[in-house]
Coordinates of C-alpha atoms in Angstrom, one line a residue:
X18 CA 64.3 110.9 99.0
X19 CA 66.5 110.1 101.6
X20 CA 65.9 106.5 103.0
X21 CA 66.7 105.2 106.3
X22 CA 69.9 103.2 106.6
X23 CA 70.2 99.8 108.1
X24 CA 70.1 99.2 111.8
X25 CA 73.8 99.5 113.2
X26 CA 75.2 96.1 113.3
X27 CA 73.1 94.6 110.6
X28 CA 74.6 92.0 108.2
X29 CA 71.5 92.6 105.4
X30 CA 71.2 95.9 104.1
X31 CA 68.9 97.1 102.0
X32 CA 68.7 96.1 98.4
X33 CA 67.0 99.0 96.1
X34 CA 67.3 99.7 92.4
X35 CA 70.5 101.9 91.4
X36 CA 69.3 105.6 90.2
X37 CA 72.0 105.4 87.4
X38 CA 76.1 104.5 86.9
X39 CA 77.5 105.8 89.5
X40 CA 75.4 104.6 91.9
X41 CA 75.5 101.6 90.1
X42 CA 79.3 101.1 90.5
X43 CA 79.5 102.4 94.2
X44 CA 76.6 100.4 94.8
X45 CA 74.7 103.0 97.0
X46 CA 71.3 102.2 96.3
X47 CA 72.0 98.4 97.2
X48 CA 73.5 98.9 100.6
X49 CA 71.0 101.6 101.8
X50 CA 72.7 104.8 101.2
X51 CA 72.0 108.2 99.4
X52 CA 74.4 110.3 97.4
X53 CA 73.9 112.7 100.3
X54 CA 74.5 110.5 103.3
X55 CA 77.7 109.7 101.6
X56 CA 79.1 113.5 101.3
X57 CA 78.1 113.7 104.8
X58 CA 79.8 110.7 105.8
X59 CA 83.0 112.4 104.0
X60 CA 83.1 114.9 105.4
X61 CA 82.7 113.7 109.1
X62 CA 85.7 111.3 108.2
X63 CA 88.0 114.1 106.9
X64 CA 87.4 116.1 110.1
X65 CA 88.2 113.3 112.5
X66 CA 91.4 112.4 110.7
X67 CA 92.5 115.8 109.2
X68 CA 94.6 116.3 112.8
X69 CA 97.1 113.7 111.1
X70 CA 98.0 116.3 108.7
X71 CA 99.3 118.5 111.1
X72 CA 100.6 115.7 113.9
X73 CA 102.1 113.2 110.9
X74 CA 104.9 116.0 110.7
X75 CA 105.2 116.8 114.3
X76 CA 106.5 113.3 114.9
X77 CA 108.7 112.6 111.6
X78 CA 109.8 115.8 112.0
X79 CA 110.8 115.7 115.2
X80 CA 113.4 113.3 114.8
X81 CA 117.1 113.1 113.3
X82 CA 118.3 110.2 111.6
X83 CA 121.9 108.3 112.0
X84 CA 123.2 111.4 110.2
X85 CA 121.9 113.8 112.2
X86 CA 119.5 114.9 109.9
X87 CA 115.8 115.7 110.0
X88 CA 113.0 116.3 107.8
X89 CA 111.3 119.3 106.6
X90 CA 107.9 119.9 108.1
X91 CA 106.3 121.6 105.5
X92 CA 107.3 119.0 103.1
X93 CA 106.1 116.2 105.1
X94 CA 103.0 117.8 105.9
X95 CA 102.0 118.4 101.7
X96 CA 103.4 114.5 101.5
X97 CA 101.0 112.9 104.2
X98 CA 98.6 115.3 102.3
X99 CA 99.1 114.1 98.8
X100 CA 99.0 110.4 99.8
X101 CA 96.2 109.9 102.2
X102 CA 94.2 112.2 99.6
X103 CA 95.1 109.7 96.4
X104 CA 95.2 106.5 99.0
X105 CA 91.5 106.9 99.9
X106 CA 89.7 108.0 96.3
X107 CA 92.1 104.8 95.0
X108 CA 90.4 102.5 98.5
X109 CA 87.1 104.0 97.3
X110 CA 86.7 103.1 93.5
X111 CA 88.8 99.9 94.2
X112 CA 87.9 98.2 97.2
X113 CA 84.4 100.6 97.1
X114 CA 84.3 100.6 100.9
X115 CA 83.9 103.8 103.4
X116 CA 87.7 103.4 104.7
X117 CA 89.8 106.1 104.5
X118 CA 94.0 106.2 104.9
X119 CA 96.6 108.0 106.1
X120 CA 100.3 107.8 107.7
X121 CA 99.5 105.3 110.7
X122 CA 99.7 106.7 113.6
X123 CA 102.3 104.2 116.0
X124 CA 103.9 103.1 112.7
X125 CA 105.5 106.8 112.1
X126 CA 107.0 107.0 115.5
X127 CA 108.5 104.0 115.4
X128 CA 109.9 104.7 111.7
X129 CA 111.1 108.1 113.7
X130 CA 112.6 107.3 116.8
X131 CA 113.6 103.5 116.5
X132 CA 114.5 103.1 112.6
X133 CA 115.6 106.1 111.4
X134 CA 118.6 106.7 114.2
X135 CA 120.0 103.6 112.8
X136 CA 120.5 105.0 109.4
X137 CA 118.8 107.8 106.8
X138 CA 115.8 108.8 106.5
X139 CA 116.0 107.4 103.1
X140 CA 116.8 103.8 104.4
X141 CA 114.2 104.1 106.8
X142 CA 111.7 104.8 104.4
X143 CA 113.1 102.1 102.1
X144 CA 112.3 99.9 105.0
X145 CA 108.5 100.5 104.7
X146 CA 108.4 100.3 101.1
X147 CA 109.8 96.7 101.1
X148 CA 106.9 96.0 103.9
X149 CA 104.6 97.1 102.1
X150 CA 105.6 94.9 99.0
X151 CA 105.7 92.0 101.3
X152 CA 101.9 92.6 102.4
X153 CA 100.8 93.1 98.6
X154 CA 102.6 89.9 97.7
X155 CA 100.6 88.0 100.5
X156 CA 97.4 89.2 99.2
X157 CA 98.3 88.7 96.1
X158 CA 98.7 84.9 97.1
X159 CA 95.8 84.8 98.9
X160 CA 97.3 84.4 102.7
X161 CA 96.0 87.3 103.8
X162 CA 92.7 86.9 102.9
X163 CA 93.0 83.4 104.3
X164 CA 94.2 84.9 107.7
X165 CA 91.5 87.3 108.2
X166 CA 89.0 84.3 107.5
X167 CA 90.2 82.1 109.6
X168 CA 89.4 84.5 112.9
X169 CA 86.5 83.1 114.5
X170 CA 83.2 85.4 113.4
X171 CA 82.8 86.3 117.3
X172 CA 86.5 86.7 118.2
X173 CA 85.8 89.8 115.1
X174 CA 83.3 91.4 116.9
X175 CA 85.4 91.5 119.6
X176 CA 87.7 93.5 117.7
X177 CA 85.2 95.9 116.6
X178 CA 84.4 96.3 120.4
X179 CA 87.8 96.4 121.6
X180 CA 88.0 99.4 118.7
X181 CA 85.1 101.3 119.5
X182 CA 86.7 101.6 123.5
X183 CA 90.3 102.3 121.7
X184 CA 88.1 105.3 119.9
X185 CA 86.7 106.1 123.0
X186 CA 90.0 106.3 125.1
X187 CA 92.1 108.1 122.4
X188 CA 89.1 110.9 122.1
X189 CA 89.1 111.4 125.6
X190 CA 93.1 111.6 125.7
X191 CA 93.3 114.0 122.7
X192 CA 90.5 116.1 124.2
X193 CA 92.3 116.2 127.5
X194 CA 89.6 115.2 129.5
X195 CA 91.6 112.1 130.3
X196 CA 94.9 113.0 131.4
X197 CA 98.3 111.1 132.8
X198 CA 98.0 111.6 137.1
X199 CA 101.7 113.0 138.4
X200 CA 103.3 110.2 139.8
X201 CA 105.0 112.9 142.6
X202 CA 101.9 112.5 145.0
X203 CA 102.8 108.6 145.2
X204 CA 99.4 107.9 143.8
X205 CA 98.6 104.2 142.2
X206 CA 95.7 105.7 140.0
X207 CA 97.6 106.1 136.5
X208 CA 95.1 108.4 134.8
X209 CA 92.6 110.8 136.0
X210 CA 89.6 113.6 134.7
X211 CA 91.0 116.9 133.4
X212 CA 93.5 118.7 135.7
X213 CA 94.2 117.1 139.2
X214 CA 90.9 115.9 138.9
X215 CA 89.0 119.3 137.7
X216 CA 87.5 120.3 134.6
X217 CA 89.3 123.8 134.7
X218 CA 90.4 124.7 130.9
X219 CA 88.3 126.2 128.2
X220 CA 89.7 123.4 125.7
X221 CA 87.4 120.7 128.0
X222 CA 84.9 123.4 128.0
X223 CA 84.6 123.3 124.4
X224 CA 84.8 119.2 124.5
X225 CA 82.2 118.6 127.1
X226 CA 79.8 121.0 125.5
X227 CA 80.4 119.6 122.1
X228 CA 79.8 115.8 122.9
X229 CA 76.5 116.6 124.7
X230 CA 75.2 118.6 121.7
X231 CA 76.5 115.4 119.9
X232 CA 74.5 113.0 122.1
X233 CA 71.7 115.4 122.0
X234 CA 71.5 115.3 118.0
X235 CA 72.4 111.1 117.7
X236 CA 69.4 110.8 120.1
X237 CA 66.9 113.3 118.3
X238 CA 68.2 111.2 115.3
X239 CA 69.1 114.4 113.2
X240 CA 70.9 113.8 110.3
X241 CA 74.2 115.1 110.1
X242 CA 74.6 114.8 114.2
X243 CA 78.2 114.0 114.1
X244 CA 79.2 116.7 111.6
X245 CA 77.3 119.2 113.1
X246 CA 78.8 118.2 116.1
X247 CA 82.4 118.7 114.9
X248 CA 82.1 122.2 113.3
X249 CA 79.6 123.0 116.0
X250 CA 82.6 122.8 118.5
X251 CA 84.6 124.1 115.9
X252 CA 83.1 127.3 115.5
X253 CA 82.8 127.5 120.0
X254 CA 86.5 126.4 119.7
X255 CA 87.4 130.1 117.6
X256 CA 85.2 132.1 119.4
X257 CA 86.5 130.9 123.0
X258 CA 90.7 131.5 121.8
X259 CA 89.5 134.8 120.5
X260 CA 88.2 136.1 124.1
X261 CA 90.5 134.1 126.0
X262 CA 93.5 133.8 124.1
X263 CA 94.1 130.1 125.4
X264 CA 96.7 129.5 123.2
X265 CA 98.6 125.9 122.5
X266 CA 99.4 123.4 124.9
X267 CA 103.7 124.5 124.5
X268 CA 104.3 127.7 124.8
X269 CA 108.0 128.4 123.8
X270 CA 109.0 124.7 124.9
X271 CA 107.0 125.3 128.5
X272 CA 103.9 123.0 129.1
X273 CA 100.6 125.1 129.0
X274 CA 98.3 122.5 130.7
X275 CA 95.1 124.2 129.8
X276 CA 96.1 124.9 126.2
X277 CA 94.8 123.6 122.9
X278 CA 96.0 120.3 122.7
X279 CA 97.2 120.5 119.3
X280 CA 95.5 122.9 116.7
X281 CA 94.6 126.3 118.1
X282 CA 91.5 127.0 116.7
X283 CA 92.3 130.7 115.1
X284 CA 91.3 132.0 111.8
X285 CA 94.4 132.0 109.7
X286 CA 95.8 135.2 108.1
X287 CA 96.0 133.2 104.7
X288 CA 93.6 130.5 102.8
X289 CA 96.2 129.2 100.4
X290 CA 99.7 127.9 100.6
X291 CA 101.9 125.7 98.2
X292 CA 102.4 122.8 98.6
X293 CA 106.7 121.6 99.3
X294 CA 106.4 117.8 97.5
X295 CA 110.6 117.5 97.7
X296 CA 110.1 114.7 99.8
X297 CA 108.8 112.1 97.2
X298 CA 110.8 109.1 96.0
X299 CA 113.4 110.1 98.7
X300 CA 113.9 106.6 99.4
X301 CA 116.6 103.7 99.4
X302 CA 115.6 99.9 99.6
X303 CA 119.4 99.0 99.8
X304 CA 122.0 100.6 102.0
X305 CA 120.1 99.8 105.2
X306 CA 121.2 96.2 105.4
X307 CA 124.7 96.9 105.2
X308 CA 124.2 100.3 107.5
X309 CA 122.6 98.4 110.3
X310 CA 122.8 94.5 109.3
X311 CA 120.3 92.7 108.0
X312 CA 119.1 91.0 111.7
X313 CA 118.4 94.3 112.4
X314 CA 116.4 95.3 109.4
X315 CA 114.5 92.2 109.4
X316 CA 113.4 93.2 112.9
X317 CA 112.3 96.1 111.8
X318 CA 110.5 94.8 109.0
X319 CA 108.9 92.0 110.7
X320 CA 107.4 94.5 113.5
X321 CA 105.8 96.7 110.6
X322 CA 104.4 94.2 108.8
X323 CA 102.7 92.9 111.8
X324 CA 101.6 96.2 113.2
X325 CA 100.3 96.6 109.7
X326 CA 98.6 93.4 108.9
X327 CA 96.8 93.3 112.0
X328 CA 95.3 96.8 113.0
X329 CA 93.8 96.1 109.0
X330 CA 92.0 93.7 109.5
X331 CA 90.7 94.9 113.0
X332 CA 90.1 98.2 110.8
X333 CA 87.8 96.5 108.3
X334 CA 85.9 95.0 110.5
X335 CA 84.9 97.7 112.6
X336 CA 84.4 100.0 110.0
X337 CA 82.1 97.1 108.5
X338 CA 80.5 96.2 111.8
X339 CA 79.4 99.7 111.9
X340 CA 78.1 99.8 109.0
X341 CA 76.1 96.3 108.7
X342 CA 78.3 95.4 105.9
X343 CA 79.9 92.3 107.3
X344 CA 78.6 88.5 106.1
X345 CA 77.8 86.1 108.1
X346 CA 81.3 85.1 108.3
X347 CA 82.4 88.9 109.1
X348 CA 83.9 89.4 106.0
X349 CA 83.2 93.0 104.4
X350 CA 82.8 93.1 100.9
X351 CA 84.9 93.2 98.3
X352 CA 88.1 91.9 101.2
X353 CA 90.8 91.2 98.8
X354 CA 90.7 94.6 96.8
X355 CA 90.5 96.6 100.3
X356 CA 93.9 94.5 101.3
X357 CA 95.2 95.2 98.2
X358 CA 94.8 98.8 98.6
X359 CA 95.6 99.4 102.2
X360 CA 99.2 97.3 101.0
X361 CA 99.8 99.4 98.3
X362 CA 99.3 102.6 100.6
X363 CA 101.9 101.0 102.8
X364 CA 104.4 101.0 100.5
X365 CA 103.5 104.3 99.1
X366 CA 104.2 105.8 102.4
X367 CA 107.4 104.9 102.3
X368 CA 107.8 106.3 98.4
X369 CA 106.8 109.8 100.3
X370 CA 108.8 109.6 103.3
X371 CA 105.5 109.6 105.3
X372 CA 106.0 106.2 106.9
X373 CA 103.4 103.3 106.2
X374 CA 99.8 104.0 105.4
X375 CA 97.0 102.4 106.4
X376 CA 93.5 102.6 107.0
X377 CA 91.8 104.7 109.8
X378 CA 89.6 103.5 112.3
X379 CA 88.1 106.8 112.2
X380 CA 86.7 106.0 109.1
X381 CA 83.4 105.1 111.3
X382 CA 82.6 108.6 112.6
X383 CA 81.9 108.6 108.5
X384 CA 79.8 105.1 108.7
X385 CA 77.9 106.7 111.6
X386 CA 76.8 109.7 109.7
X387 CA 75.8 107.4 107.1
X388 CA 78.6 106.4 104.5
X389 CA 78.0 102.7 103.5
X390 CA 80.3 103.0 100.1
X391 CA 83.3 104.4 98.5
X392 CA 81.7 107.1 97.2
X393 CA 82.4 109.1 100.6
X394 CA 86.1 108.4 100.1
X395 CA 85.9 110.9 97.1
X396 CA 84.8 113.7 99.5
X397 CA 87.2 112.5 102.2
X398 CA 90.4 111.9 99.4
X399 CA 89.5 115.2 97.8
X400 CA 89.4 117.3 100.6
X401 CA 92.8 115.8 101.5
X402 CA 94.0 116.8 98.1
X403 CA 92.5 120.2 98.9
X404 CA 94.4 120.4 102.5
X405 CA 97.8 120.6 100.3
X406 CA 96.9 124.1 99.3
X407 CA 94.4 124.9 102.3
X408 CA 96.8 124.1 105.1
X409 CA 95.9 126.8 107.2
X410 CA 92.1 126.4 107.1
X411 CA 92.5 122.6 107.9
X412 CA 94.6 123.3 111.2
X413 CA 91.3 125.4 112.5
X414 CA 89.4 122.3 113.7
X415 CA 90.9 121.2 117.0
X416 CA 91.4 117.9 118.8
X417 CA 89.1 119.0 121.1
X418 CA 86.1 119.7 118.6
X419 CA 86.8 116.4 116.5
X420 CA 87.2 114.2 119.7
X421 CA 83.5 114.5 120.2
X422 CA 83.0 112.0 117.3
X423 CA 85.4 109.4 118.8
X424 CA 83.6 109.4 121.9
X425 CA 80.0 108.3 120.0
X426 CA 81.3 106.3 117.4
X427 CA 82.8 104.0 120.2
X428 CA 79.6 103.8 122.0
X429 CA 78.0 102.9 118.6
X430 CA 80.4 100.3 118.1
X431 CA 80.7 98.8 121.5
X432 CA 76.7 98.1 121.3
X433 CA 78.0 94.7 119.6
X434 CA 79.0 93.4 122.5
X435 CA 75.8 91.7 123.5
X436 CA 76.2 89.0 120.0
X437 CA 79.0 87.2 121.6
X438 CA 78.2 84.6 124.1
X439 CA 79.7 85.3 127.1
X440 CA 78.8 81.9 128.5
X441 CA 81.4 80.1 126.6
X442 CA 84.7 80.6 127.9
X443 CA 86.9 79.4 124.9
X444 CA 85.5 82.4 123.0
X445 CA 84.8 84.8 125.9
X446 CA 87.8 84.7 127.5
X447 CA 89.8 85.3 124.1
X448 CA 87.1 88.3 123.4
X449 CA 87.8 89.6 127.0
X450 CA 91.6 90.1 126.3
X451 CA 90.8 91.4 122.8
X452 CA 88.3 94.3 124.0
X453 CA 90.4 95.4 127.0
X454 CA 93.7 95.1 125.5
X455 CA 93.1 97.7 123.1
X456 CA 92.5 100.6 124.9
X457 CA 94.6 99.6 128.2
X458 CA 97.9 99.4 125.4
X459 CA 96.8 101.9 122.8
X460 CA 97.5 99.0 120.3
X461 CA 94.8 97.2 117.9
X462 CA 97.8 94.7 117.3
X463 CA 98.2 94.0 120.8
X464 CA 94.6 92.9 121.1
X465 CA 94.3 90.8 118.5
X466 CA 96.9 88.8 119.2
X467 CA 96.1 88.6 122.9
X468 CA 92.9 87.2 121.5
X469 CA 94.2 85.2 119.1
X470 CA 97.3 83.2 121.5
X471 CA 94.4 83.1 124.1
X472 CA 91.6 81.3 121.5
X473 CA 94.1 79.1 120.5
X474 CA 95.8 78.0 123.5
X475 CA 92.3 77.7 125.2
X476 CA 91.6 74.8 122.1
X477 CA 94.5 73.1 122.8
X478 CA 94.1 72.5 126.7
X479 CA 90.5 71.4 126.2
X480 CA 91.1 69.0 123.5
X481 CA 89.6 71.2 120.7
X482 CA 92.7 71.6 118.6
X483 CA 90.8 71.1 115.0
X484 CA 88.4 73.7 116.2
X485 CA 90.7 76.4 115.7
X486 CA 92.0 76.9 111.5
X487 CA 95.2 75.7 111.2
X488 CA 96.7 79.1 110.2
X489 CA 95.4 80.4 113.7
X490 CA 98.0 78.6 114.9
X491 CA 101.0 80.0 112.4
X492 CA 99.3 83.6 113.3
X493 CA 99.7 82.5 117.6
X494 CA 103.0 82.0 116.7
X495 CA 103.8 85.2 114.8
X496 CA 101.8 87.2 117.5
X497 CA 104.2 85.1 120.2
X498 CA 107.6 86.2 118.1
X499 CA 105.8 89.8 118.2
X500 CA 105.0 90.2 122.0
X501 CA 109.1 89.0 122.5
X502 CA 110.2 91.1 120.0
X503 CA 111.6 93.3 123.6
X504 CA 113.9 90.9 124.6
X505 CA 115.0 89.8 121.1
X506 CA 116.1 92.9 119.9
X507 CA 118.0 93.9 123.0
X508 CA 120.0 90.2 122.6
X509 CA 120.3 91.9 118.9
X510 CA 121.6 95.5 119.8

């Protein structure tokens, strides 16, 4: 029988006996869940992140390196494959939390079109491994634990805020609903709805049409809402190109504003394809210091391990937030084997020549449709496995069809917002920055540390200093070199 889960936002799920070992181990009995809620929730995860499969490549591949060299898509595209799909079952049976991973999205264009002009591909790559060791080691020592404990409980939630509008603002981007205004009319407004202002593109057909039989389904409280959703819009999406032969949003290099935005949503010619896994242990830890100097590479290094160590934790607790897995510290369970995890997917990025791993906040379109374990992340993992042989069939689903998650999952999460007291400043303020930061800079790091500078500065100048934990202060600082980091590497180029 299929119970009811626990009230979004909850901190006490429900505790019922375990049916037998692996629900037992996965502990889906005792947080609320059913076997069945958890496939659903992997699935629903896999279909919001599976674009990454397709756009990982696009990026990396893009580039050329300082010897004029690039990758090879195909080879990238079975490599981001192969690790997200082993990176989540591994987050699943180890930290046994609904988080899934992948190449981070941010991380891989800066590996792309900052790091790797500066010396191979190989080098570049090495670069990410040694960040990832670094992060292992510190939770390995504890410190990052420590870190993510010493955030103020409500200062969290603003994260988990700040990350459901970030969700919210990159569905409506990917969808195209939300689109950059030309700056030739001299206007001030920076964005703006659809085309000049008009919904005129079957793509935001498809969309619009999909999120309200989205809403429609979340309110009527069917099961499955968010998955039907998706391959609801889906299956509009492929019968739409077939009449109207949208087509993609470039067109032999020539913008095609009311194209797909990424996938076209066609039914490929084949199922299967082999996977090209030349890419893996292409790697060199080494010859980037002397290549580019070692100021240089620490740079480098030092910007991915924040990026990395930051939009974590901001991860876990949304993901947990969602989910009413969080203590009454905001801790999710089972923290230091998720940190290990997400650091050992870092550096096993870099061992692929996918850039650095780490975990996706779209993991909560999952938690939504019910996943409160790791037992989803075998669905999620395994269908990533899958999507090195069944390319083709994973590029059907569009950006515009698996937006329509994004768009409820951050109105799910933003309902948080009313637990933080907005009538004390020191905290308000901080949580202010933190929410809007996000989505106004497309950066979970920026927010955070926004928030964190903020909280702490705020205890200073009112006399509060022991208030804030003492390694709020080391992280202010950290988040102070990061926010500079402009400036210091143009006085180091």
């Amino acid at each position: 029988m299929d119970t009811a889960p626990p009230e979004t936002g909850s901190t006490r799920p429900a505790t019922l006996r375990p049916r037998n070992g692996f629900d037992r181990f996965f502990e889906i009995s005792a947080r609320g869940s059913t076997v069945s809620r958890e496939v659903r929730g992997g699935l629903a995860t896999f279909f919001t992140m599976a674009y990454i499969v397709v756009l990982n490549p696009l990026i990396l591949g893009s580039a050329v390196d300082g010897d004029g060299k690039r990758l090879a898509i195909p080879a990238i595209a079975a490599a981001t494959a192969l690790v997200a799909g082993v990176m989540t079952i591994l987050m699943g049976v180890v930290g046994r939390f609904p988080l899934a991973l992948a190449a981070g999205l941010g991380v891989n264009a800066l590996v792309a079109y900052e790091i790797a002009p500066q010396m191979t591909w190989a080098d570049a790559m090495g670069l990410v491994v040694i960040e990832g060791v670094i992060i292992a080691l510190l939770v390995l020592t504890g410190l990052r634990t420590a870190v993510f404990r010493s955030v103020p409980t409500q200062l969290k939630t603003a994260i988990g805020v700040g990350i459901g509008l970030f969700l919210t603002i990159i569905g409506l981007v990917d969808a195209g609903f939300v689109r950059r205004v030309p700056d030739a009319a001299g206007t001030t407004v920076p964005v703006g709805m659809g085309i000049n202002g008009k919904l005129v593109s079957w793509p935001a057909l498809v969309f619009v049409l999909g999120l309200l039989l989205t809403l429609v389904l979340v309110v009527r409280k069917v099961r499955g809402a968010i998955l039907i959703g998706i391959l609801g819009s889906t299956v509009l999406a492929i019968i739409v190109e077939a009449v109207a032969n949208v087509g993609p949003s470039f067109v032999d290099g020539k913008p095609n504003p009311k194209g797909w935005a990424l996938n076209v949503p066609e039914l490929p010619k084949t199922v299967v394809d082999t996977p090209d896994l030349s890419l893996l242990g292409n790697f060199n830890v080494l010859d980037s210091w002397s290549r580019a100097g070692w100021l240089v590479v620490l740079m480098f290094v030092f910007t991915l391990l924040i990026t990395d160590f930051f939009d974590t934790m901001g991860t876990m607790v949304a993901v947990g937030q969602e989910g009413g897995l969080l203590d009454e510290r905001g801790m999710p369970p089972r923290t230091p084997q998720i940190l290990l995890v997400d650091s050992v997917a870092a550096a096993s990025g870099g061992l692929a020549s996918t850039s650095s791993n780490t975990s996706y906040i779209e993991s909560a379109a999952g938690v939504a449709e019910g996943a409160r374990t790791g037992a989803a992340n075998l669905v999620t993992g395994a269908l990533f496995l899958l999507a090195m042989f069944l390319a083709p069939l994973v590029v059907i689903v569009p950006f515009e069809a698996a937006s329509t998650a994004l768009i409820v999952v951050g109105f799910l999460m933003m309902t948080a917002v009313r637990t933080i007291d907005w009538t004390d400043y020191e905290i308000a303020i901080p949580a202010f920055l933190t929410i809007t930061l996000m989505p106004f800079t497309y950066s979970i790091s920026n927010g955070i540390g926004a928030g964190v500078i903020t909280y702490v500065l705020l205890k200073l100048v009112k006399g509060k200093a022991r208030e804030a934990h003492p390694l709020l202060y080391g992280v202010a600082a950290l988040f102070v070199l990061y926010f500079l980091r402009g400036p210091i590497e143009t006085a180091i180029f």
